[in-house]
PDB file of C-alpha atoms in Angstrom:
ATOM      1  CA  MET D   5     221.798 234.544 251.849  1.00 47.00           C
ATOM      2  CA  THR D   6     222.099 232.367 254.973  1.00 50.00           C
ATOM      3  CA  ASP D   7     225.082 232.988 257.174  1.00 55.00           C
ATOM      4  CA  THR D   8     226.181 229.363 257.489  1.00 51.00           C
ATOM      5  CA  LYS D   9     229.095 230.160 259.773  1.00 54.00           C
ATOM      6  CA  ASN D  10     226.899 232.079 262.215  1.00 58.00           C
ATOM      7  CA  GLU D  11     224.187 229.409 262.043  1.00 54.00           C
ATOM      8  CA  ASN D  12     226.661 226.657 262.928  1.00 55.00           C
ATOM      9  CA  TYR D  13     227.941 228.735 265.810  1.00 58.00           C
ATOM     10  CA  ASP D  14     224.428 229.189 267.156  1.00 79.00           C
ATOM     11  CA  ILE D  15     223.741 225.450 267.015  1.00 74.00           C
ATOM     12  CA  LYS D  16     227.029 224.663 268.732  1.00 70.00           C
ATOM     13  CA  GLN D  17     226.338 227.246 271.415  1.00 74.00           C
ATOM     14  CA  TYR D  18     222.834 225.889 271.931  1.00 60.00           C
ATOM     15  CA  LEU D  19     224.138 222.342 272.396  1.00 62.00           C
ATOM     16  CA  LYS D  20     226.757 223.561 274.859  1.00 69.00           C
ATOM     17  CA  GLU D  21     224.062 225.304 276.867  1.00 70.00           C
ATOM     18  CA  ILE D  22     222.011 222.097 277.059  1.00 64.00           C
ATOM     19  CA  VAL D  23     224.995 220.262 278.535  1.00 63.00           C
ATOM     20  CA  GLN D  24     225.806 223.076 280.923  1.00 78.00           C
ATOM     21  CA  ASP D  25     222.192 223.278 282.088  1.00 82.00           C
ATOM     22  CA  SER D  26     222.267 219.620 283.195  1.00 87.00           C
ATOM     23  CA  ILE D  27     225.591 220.103 284.976  1.00 90.00           C
ATOM     24  CA  LYS D  28     224.281 223.236 286.666  1.00 91.00           C
ATOM     25  CA  VAL D  29     221.238 221.339 287.946  1.00 91.00           C
ATOM     26  CA  PHE D  30     223.565 218.666 289.349  1.00 93.00           C
ATOM     27  CA  TYR D  31     225.582 221.299 291.199  1.00 93.00           C
ATOM     28  CA  GLU D  32     222.434 222.949 292.520  1.00 93.00           C
ATOM     29  CA  LEU D  33     220.965 219.691 293.811  1.00 94.00           C
ATOM     30  CA  THR D  34     224.177 218.732 295.596  1.00 95.00           C
ATOM     31  CA  SER D  35     225.111 222.145 296.996  1.00 94.00           C
ATOM     32  CA  TRP D  36     224.685 222.944 300.687  1.00 96.00           C
ATOM     33  CA  THR D  37     222.649 225.830 302.038  1.00 95.00           C
ATOM     34  CA  ASP D  38     223.990 228.108 304.758  1.00 96.00           C
ATOM     35  CA  LYS D  39     221.829 226.202 307.227  1.00 97.00           C
ATOM     36  CA  ASP D  40     223.343 222.910 306.050  1.00 97.00           C
ATOM     37  CA  LYS D  41     226.833 224.299 306.551  1.00 97.00           C
ATOM     38  CA  ARG D  42     226.070 225.457 310.079  1.00 97.00           C
ATOM     39  CA  GLU D  43     224.550 222.113 311.012  1.00 98.00           C
ATOM     40  CA  TYR D  44     227.492 220.248 309.533  1.00 98.00           C
ATOM     41  CA  SER D  45     230.001 222.424 311.392  1.00 98.00           C
ATOM     42  CA  LEU D  46     228.311 221.518 314.671  1.00 98.00           C
ATOM     43  CA  LEU D  47     228.492 217.807 313.844  1.00 97.00           C
ATOM     44  CA  LEU D  48     232.150 218.135 312.900  1.00 97.00           C
ATOM     45  CA  LYS D  49     232.906 220.053 316.076  1.00 96.00           C
ATOM     46  CA  GLU D  50     231.252 217.264 318.069  1.00 95.00           C
ATOM     47  CA  LEU D  51     233.333 214.656 316.259  1.00 95.00           C
ATOM     48  CA  LYS D  52     236.549 216.491 317.109  1.00 94.00           C
ATOM     49  CA  LYS D  53     235.834 216.633 320.817  1.00 90.00           C
ATOM     50  CA  PRO D  54     238.304 214.584 322.913  1.00 87.00           C
ATOM     51  CA  PHE D  55     236.775 211.328 324.081  1.00 82.00           C
ATOM     52  CA  ASP D  56     236.347 211.169 327.843  1.00 78.00           C
ATOM     53  CA  LYS D  57     235.647 207.677 329.155  1.00 79.00           C
ATOM     54  CA  GLN D  58     234.326 209.174 332.365  1.00 74.00           C
ATOM     55  CA  THR D  59     231.512 211.107 330.688  1.00 75.00           C
ATOM     56  CA  SER D  60     230.889 209.310 327.378  1.00 77.00           C
ATOM     57  CA  THR D  61     230.375 205.731 326.252  1.00 86.00           C
ATOM     58  CA  THR D  62     232.057 204.011 323.334  1.00 85.00           C
ATOM     59  CA  LYS D  63     228.686 203.969 321.559  1.00 87.00           C
ATOM     60  CA  GLU D  64     228.344 207.735 321.947  1.00 89.00           C
ATOM     61  CA  LYS D  65     231.797 208.115 320.443  1.00 90.00           C
ATOM     62  CA  GLY D  66     230.807 205.958 317.476  1.00 90.00           C
ATOM     63  CA  ASP D  67     227.548 207.855 317.068  1.00 93.00           C
ATOM     64  CA  ARG D  68     229.466 211.094 316.542  1.00 95.00           C
ATOM     65  CA  LEU D  69     231.011 209.753 313.355  1.00 96.00           C
ATOM     66  CA  GLU D  70     227.879 207.930 312.220  1.00 96.00           C
ATOM     67  CA  ASN D  71     225.778 211.090 312.609  1.00 96.00           C
ATOM     68  CA  LEU D  72     228.287 213.052 310.535  1.00 97.00           C
ATOM     69  CA  VAL D  73     228.357 210.403 307.818  1.00 97.00           C
ATOM     70  CA  ALA D  74     224.549 210.196 307.727  1.00 97.00           C
ATOM     71  CA  PHE D  75     224.423 213.961 307.183  1.00 98.00           C
ATOM     72  CA  ILE D  76     226.982 213.806 304.359  1.00 98.00           C
ATOM     73  CA  ILE D  77     225.064 211.065 302.549  1.00 97.00           C
ATOM     74  CA  LYS D  78     221.719 212.809 303.022  1.00 96.00           C
ATOM     75  CA  LYS D  79     223.079 216.039 301.562  1.00 96.00           C
ATOM     76  CA  SER D  80     224.584 214.199 298.599  1.00 96.00           C
ATOM     77  CA  TYR D  81     220.953 214.232 297.388  1.00 96.00           C
ATOM     78  CA  PHE D  82     221.339 211.231 295.088  1.00 97.00           C
ATOM     79  CA  PHE D  83     221.990 208.720 297.854  1.00 97.00           C
ATOM     80  CA  GLU D  84     220.355 207.755 301.136  1.00 96.00           C
ATOM     81  CA  ILE D  85     221.588 205.642 304.037  1.00 96.00           C
ATOM     82  CA  TYR D  86     220.124 202.815 306.128  1.00 94.00           C
ATOM     83  CA  ARG D  87     221.969 202.762 309.439  1.00 92.00           C
ATOM     84  CA  ASN D  88     222.970 199.805 311.605  1.00 83.00           C
ATOM     85  CA  VAL D  89     221.572 196.935 309.552  1.00 86.00           C
ATOM     86  CA  HIS D  90     221.942 193.585 311.347  1.00 78.00           C
ATOM     87  CA  THR D  91     222.778 190.302 309.644  1.00 70.00           C
ATOM     88  CA  GLY D  92     223.169 186.835 311.079  1.00 65.00           C
ATOM     89  CA  THR D  93     226.849 187.481 311.804  1.00 66.00           C
ATOM     90  CA  ASN D  94     227.445 191.204 311.359  1.00 73.00           C
ATOM     91  CA  GLU D  95     226.104 194.676 311.900  1.00 78.00           C
ATOM     92  CA  ILE D  96     226.586 196.955 308.906  1.00 85.00           C
ATOM     93  CA  ASP D  97     227.043 200.589 309.886  1.00 88.00           C
ATOM     94  CA  GLY D  98     225.513 201.886 306.683  1.00 91.00           C
ATOM     95  CA  ILE D  99     223.885 200.583 303.519  1.00 94.00           C
ATOM     96  CA  ILE D 100     224.012 203.502 301.114  1.00 96.00           C
ATOM     97  CA  THR D 101     221.653 203.305 298.143  1.00 97.00           C
ATOM     98  CA  LEU D 102     220.607 205.440 295.210  1.00 96.00           C
ATOM     99  CA  SER D 103     217.537 207.326 296.412  1.00 95.00           C
ATOM    100  CA  GLU D 104     214.186 207.515 294.662  1.00 96.00           C
ATOM    101  CA  ALA D 105     214.603 211.284 294.288  1.00 95.00           C
ATOM    102  CA  GLY D 106     218.082 210.713 292.901  1.00 96.00           C
ATOM    103  CA  LYS D 107     216.865 208.226 290.299  1.00 96.00           C
ATOM    104  CA  GLN D 108     214.124 210.565 289.172  1.00 96.00           C
ATOM    105  CA  ALA D 109     216.451 213.571 289.030  1.00 96.00           C
ATOM    106  CA  LEU D 110     218.870 211.711 286.770  1.00 96.00           C
ATOM    107  CA  TYR D 111     215.987 211.026 284.390  1.00 95.00           C
ATOM    108  CA  THR D 112     214.126 214.341 284.621  1.00 94.00           C
ATOM    109  CA  TYR D 113     217.135 216.624 284.281  1.00 93.00           C
ATOM    110  CA  ASN D 114     219.103 214.412 281.889  1.00 92.00           C
ATOM    111  CA  ILE D 115     222.042 214.219 284.302  1.00 94.00           C
ATOM    112  CA  SER D 116     224.776 211.778 283.382  1.00 94.00           C
ATOM    113  CA  ARG D 117     225.123 208.998 285.949  1.00 94.00           C
ATOM    114  CA  ASP D 118     228.891 209.350 285.561  1.00 94.00           C
ATOM    115  CA  LEU D 119     228.755 212.660 287.448  1.00 94.00           C
ATOM    116  CA  LEU D 120     228.019 210.689 290.618  1.00 95.00           C
ATOM    117  CA  GLU D 121     231.412 208.947 290.291  1.00 93.00           C
ATOM    118  CA  ILE D 122     229.807 205.825 291.801  1.00 94.00           C
ATOM    119  CA  ASP D 123     228.590 203.220 289.328  1.00 90.00           C
ATOM    120  CA  SER D 124     226.934 201.022 291.946  1.00 92.00           C
ATOM    121  CA  ASP D 125     223.398 201.603 293.215  1.00 95.00           C
ATOM    122  CA  ILE D 126     224.432 200.095 296.547  1.00 95.00           C
ATOM    123  CA  ILE D 127     227.435 201.010 298.696  1.00 96.00           C
ATOM    124  CA  LEU D 128     228.557 199.564 301.996  1.00 96.00           C
ATOM    125  CA  GLY D 129     229.739 202.053 304.589  1.00 96.00           C
ATOM    126  CA  GLU D 130     231.790 201.255 307.679  1.00 95.00           C
ATOM    127  CA  CYS D 131     232.357 203.800 310.469  1.00 95.00           C
ATOM    128  CA  LYS D 132     235.372 203.393 312.769  1.00 94.00           C
ATOM    129  CA  ASN D 133     235.848 206.321 315.127  1.00 94.00           C
ATOM    130  CA  TYR D 134     239.183 205.148 316.489  1.00 92.00           C
ATOM    131  CA  GLU D 135     242.101 207.243 317.686  1.00 89.00           C
ATOM    132  CA  SER D 136     244.578 205.298 315.564  1.00 93.00           C
ATOM    133  CA  THR D 137     244.818 204.114 311.970  1.00 95.00           C
ATOM    134  CA  LEU D 138     243.092 200.890 310.941  1.00 95.00           C
ATOM    135  CA  GLY D 139     245.210 197.800 310.320  1.00 93.00           C
ATOM    136  CA  VAL D 140     244.896 195.217 307.559  1.00 91.00           C
ATOM    137  CA  THR D 141     242.502 193.083 309.645  1.00 91.00           C
ATOM    138  CA  TYR D 142     239.762 195.725 309.363  1.00 92.00           C
ATOM    139  CA  VAL D 143     240.272 196.080 305.624  1.00 92.00           C
ATOM    140  CA  GLY D 144     240.206 192.304 305.199  1.00 92.00           C
ATOM    141  CA  LYS D 145     236.942 191.968 307.112  1.00 91.00           C
ATOM    142  CA  PHE D 146     235.351 194.772 305.116  1.00 93.00           C
ATOM    143  CA  TYR D 147     236.504 193.175 301.868  1.00 92.00           C
ATOM    144  CA  SER D 148     234.978 189.848 302.936  1.00 91.00           C
ATOM    145  CA  LEU D 149     231.701 191.592 303.638  1.00 91.00           C
ATOM    146  CA  LEU D 150     231.721 193.246 300.201  1.00 92.00           C
ATOM    147  CA  VAL D 151     232.384 189.912 298.508  1.00 90.00           C
ATOM    148  CA  SER D 152     229.733 188.035 300.506  1.00 87.00           C
ATOM    149  CA  THR D 153     227.076 190.631 299.654  1.00 88.00           C
ATOM    150  CA  ASP D 154     228.195 190.938 296.009  1.00 90.00           C
ATOM    151  CA  ILE D 155     228.710 194.691 296.413  1.00 93.00           C
ATOM    152  CA  SER D 156     231.767 196.196 294.757  1.00 94.00           C
ATOM    153  CA  PHE D 157     231.866 199.701 296.247  1.00 96.00           C
ATOM    154  CA  GLY D 158     232.680 200.398 299.879  1.00 97.00           C
ATOM    155  CA  ILE D 159     233.722 203.396 301.960  1.00 97.00           C
ATOM    156  CA  ILE D 160     235.479 203.168 305.314  1.00 97.00           C
ATOM    157  CA  PHE D 161     234.758 206.318 307.328  1.00 97.00           C
ATOM    158  CA  THR D 162     237.422 206.987 309.964  1.00 96.00           C
ATOM    159  CA  GLN D 163     239.221 209.816 311.710  1.00 95.00           C
ATOM    160  CA  LYS D 164     242.817 208.707 311.216  1.00 94.00           C
ATOM    161  CA  GLY D 165     242.558 206.638 308.043  1.00 94.00           C
ATOM    162  CA  LEU D 166     244.352 203.356 307.353  1.00 95.00           C
ATOM    163  CA  SER D 167     247.838 202.179 308.213  1.00 93.00           C
ATOM    164  CA  GLY D 168     250.539 202.695 305.623  1.00 89.00           C
ATOM    165  CA  ASN D 169     250.917 205.246 302.852  1.00 84.00           C
ATOM    166  CA  GLU D 170     248.254 205.996 300.244  1.00 80.00           C
ATOM    167  CA  LYS D 171     250.929 206.081 297.536  1.00 77.00           C
ATOM    168  CA  GLU D 172     252.548 202.734 298.372  1.00 78.00           C
ATOM    169  CA  TYR D 173     251.672 199.041 298.257  1.00 78.00           C
ATOM    170  CA  HIS D 174     252.008 198.019 301.876  1.00 81.00           C
ATOM    171  CA  ASP D 175     249.913 197.868 305.047  1.00 89.00           C
ATOM    172  CA  SER D 176     246.188 198.692 304.883  1.00 91.00           C
ATOM    173  CA  TYR D 177     246.303 201.260 302.091  1.00 91.00           C
ATOM    174  CA  GLY D 178     248.368 198.851 300.037  1.00 89.00           C
ATOM    175  CA  LEU D 179     245.856 196.082 300.662  1.00 90.00           C
ATOM    176  CA  THR D 180     243.002 198.170 299.192  1.00 92.00           C
ATOM    177  CA  LYS D 181     245.072 198.539 296.006  1.00 91.00           C
ATOM    178  CA  VAL D 182     245.970 194.853 295.827  1.00 88.00           C
ATOM    179  CA  LEU D 183     242.363 193.768 296.385  1.00 89.00           C
ATOM    180  CA  ARG D 184     241.178 196.066 293.592  1.00 91.00           C
ATOM    181  CA  ILE D 185     243.665 194.507 291.179  1.00 88.00           C
ATOM    182  CA  VAL D 186     242.840 190.945 292.271  1.00 86.00           C
ATOM    183  CA  GLU D 187     239.101 191.467 291.771  1.00 88.00           C
ATOM    184  CA  LYS D 188     239.643 193.171 288.426  1.00 88.00           C
ATOM    185  CA  TYR D 189     241.800 190.480 286.853  1.00 87.00           C
ATOM    186  CA  GLN D 190     240.439 187.355 288.554  1.00 86.00           C
ATOM    187  CA  ASN D 191     236.743 188.171 288.786  1.00 86.00           C
ATOM    188  CA  ASN D 192     236.321 191.053 286.329  1.00 87.00           C
ATOM    189  CA  LYS D 193     234.852 193.240 289.098  1.00 89.00           C
ATOM    190  CA  ASN D 194     235.531 196.912 289.595  1.00 91.00           C
ATOM    191  CA  LEU D 195     236.086 196.752 293.354  1.00 93.00           C
ATOM    192  CA  MET D 196     236.635 200.049 295.153  1.00 95.00           C
ATOM    193  CA  ILE D 197     237.405 200.468 298.855  1.00 95.00           C
ATOM    194  CA  LEU D 198     237.771 204.168 299.629  1.00 97.00           C
ATOM    195  CA  THR D 199     238.691 205.772 302.932  1.00 96.00           C
ATOM    196  CA  PHE D 200     237.452 209.043 304.398  1.00 97.00           C
ATOM    197  CA  THR D 201     239.379 210.743 307.207  1.00 96.00           C
ATOM    198  CA  LEU D 202     239.089 213.846 309.369  1.00 97.00           C
ATOM    199  CA  ASP D 203     240.936 215.756 306.661  1.00 96.00           C
ATOM    200  CA  ASP D 204     238.131 214.918 304.227  1.00 97.00           C
ATOM    201  CA  TYR D 205     235.416 216.054 306.613  1.00 98.00           C
ATOM    202  CA  GLU D 206     237.250 219.363 306.936  1.00 97.00           C
ATOM    203  CA  LYS D 207     237.439 219.638 303.145  1.00 97.00           C
ATOM    204  CA  LEU D 208     233.665 219.202 302.986  1.00 97.00           C
ATOM    205  CA  GLU D 209     233.278 222.021 305.490  1.00 97.00           C
ATOM    206  CA  LYS D 210     235.387 224.224 303.214  1.00 95.00           C
ATOM    207  CA  GLY D 211     233.149 223.557 300.223  1.00 94.00           C
ATOM    208  CA  ILE D 212     234.656 220.527 298.500  1.00 94.00           C
ATOM    209  CA  SER D 213     231.898 218.287 297.115  1.00 95.00           C
ATOM    210  CA  PHE D 214     231.392 214.713 298.329  1.00 97.00           C
ATOM    211  CA  TYR D 215     231.443 213.601 294.694  1.00 96.00           C
ATOM    212  CA  GLU D 216     234.675 215.470 294.047  1.00 95.00           C
ATOM    213  CA  LEU D 217     236.277 213.666 296.975  1.00 96.00           C
ATOM    214  CA  VAL D 218     235.063 210.303 295.676  1.00 96.00           C
ATOM    215  CA  LYS D 219     236.426 211.086 292.220  1.00 95.00           C
ATOM    216  CA  SER D 220     239.843 212.071 293.551  1.00 94.00           C
ATOM    217  CA  LYS D 221     240.062 209.019 295.808  1.00 94.00           C
ATOM    218  CA  LYS D 222     239.202 206.665 292.955  1.00 93.00           C
ATOM    219  CA  LEU D 223     241.957 208.175 290.828  1.00 90.00           C
ATOM    220  CA  ALA D 224     244.413 208.012 293.713  1.00 89.00           C
ATOM    221  CA  LEU D 225     243.552 204.352 294.350  1.00 89.00           C
ATOM    222  CA  GLN D 226     244.066 203.433 290.724  1.00 85.00           C
ATOM    223  CA  LEU D 227     247.215 205.498 290.156  1.00 83.00           C
ATOM    224  CA  SER D 228     248.766 205.097 293.640  1.00 69.00           C
ATOM    225  CA  SER D 229     249.025 208.828 294.089  1.00 61.00           C
ATOM    226  CA  ASP D 230     248.117 211.444 296.662  1.00 63.00           C
ATOM    227  CA  TYR D 231     244.430 212.188 296.131  1.00 56.00           C
ATOM    228  CA  ASP D 232     245.020 215.893 296.794  1.00 65.00           C
ATOM    229  CA  ASN D 233     246.486 215.972 293.289  1.00 62.00           C
ATOM    230  CA  PHE D 234     243.006 215.492 291.891  1.00 54.00           C
ATOM    231  CA  ILE D 235     240.969 217.777 294.147  1.00 51.00           C
ATOM    232  CA  ARG D 236     239.253 220.802 292.716  1.00 50.00           C
ATOM    233  CA  GLU D 237     236.587 222.857 294.411  1.00 41.00           C
ATOM    234  CA  TYR D 238     233.051 223.254 293.124  1.00 36.00           C
ATOM    235  CA  HIS D 239     231.857 226.809 292.999  1.00 38.00           C
ATOM    236  CA  HIS D 240     228.200 226.152 292.945  1.00 37.00           C
ATOM    237  CA  GLU D 241     225.669 220.442 297.864  1.00 35.00           C
ATOM    238  CA  GLY D 242     224.855 190.115 307.564  1.00 47.00           C
ATOM    239  CA  VAL D 243     224.221 189.018 304.021  1.00 44.00           C
ATOM    240  CA  ASP D 244     220.591 187.802 304.095  1.00 52.00           C
ATOM    241  CA  SER D 245     219.420 190.888 305.971  1.00 51.00           C
ATOM    242  CA  ILE D 246     221.238 193.133 303.524  1.00 43.00           C
ATOM    243  CA  LYS D 247     219.815 191.347 300.494  1.00 46.00           C
ATOM    244  CA  GLN D 248     216.332 191.487 302.003  1.00 54.00           C
ATOM    245  CA  LYS D 249     216.734 195.219 302.664  1.00 46.00           C
ATOM    246  CA  ILE D 250     218.015 195.773 299.128  1.00 44.00           C
ATOM    247  CA  GLN D 251     215.043 193.922 297.602  1.00 50.00           C
ATOM    248  CA  THR D 252     212.628 196.302 299.318  1.00 51.00           C
ATOM    249  CA  LEU D 253     214.311 199.452 297.950  1.00 46.00           C
TER     250      LEU D 253
END
């Protein structure tokens, strides 16, 4: 006589293992090696160095942050970055796109796209290595760039973050919330402008995943809450010019 109860358990367990296998592959692909961690620590240490106008240029200061960001995106595995793309009126610090390896991995290993926490194949990145928070003017310009390029996901990489409070609707942080709501209800677009700060780069050094940070920041933006509430640690790494670049990807 067939043990129906045991048979059902085996099927359920088998299906669970299939799901867990795909998640495990995702963690493995996005985890950092010891060498990656050492290299990243050096980049972070360089970023934290006090800026001396006598020995360094403003460009060198900006490069410190851009080099760190490029490393983070490269080690995300599923995305790659094109740096300093010029348009007729702007220079975009980073066009971040879903990589060929990333696309194939999603297909080959049956990984849910939702695990990436980013539903756009193209992200705009802006690096501002300033010693103070960014005012609403910077957010407004970045928003205009997102709208003009028809890209709905952007990340502003900074040291100090934006002006205002992440949990309130005023100043720069408040503007990112208002713009998200405006685009959602007027244009039916899921606009996201996230901000990374020095605190986030230190979290990455401690083992927090880039995708976990993105997830927590999205929730915080939508719920007007402190994104630390949503952090958990993984235990397993110019319009025409932009459109032309995108078409060649």
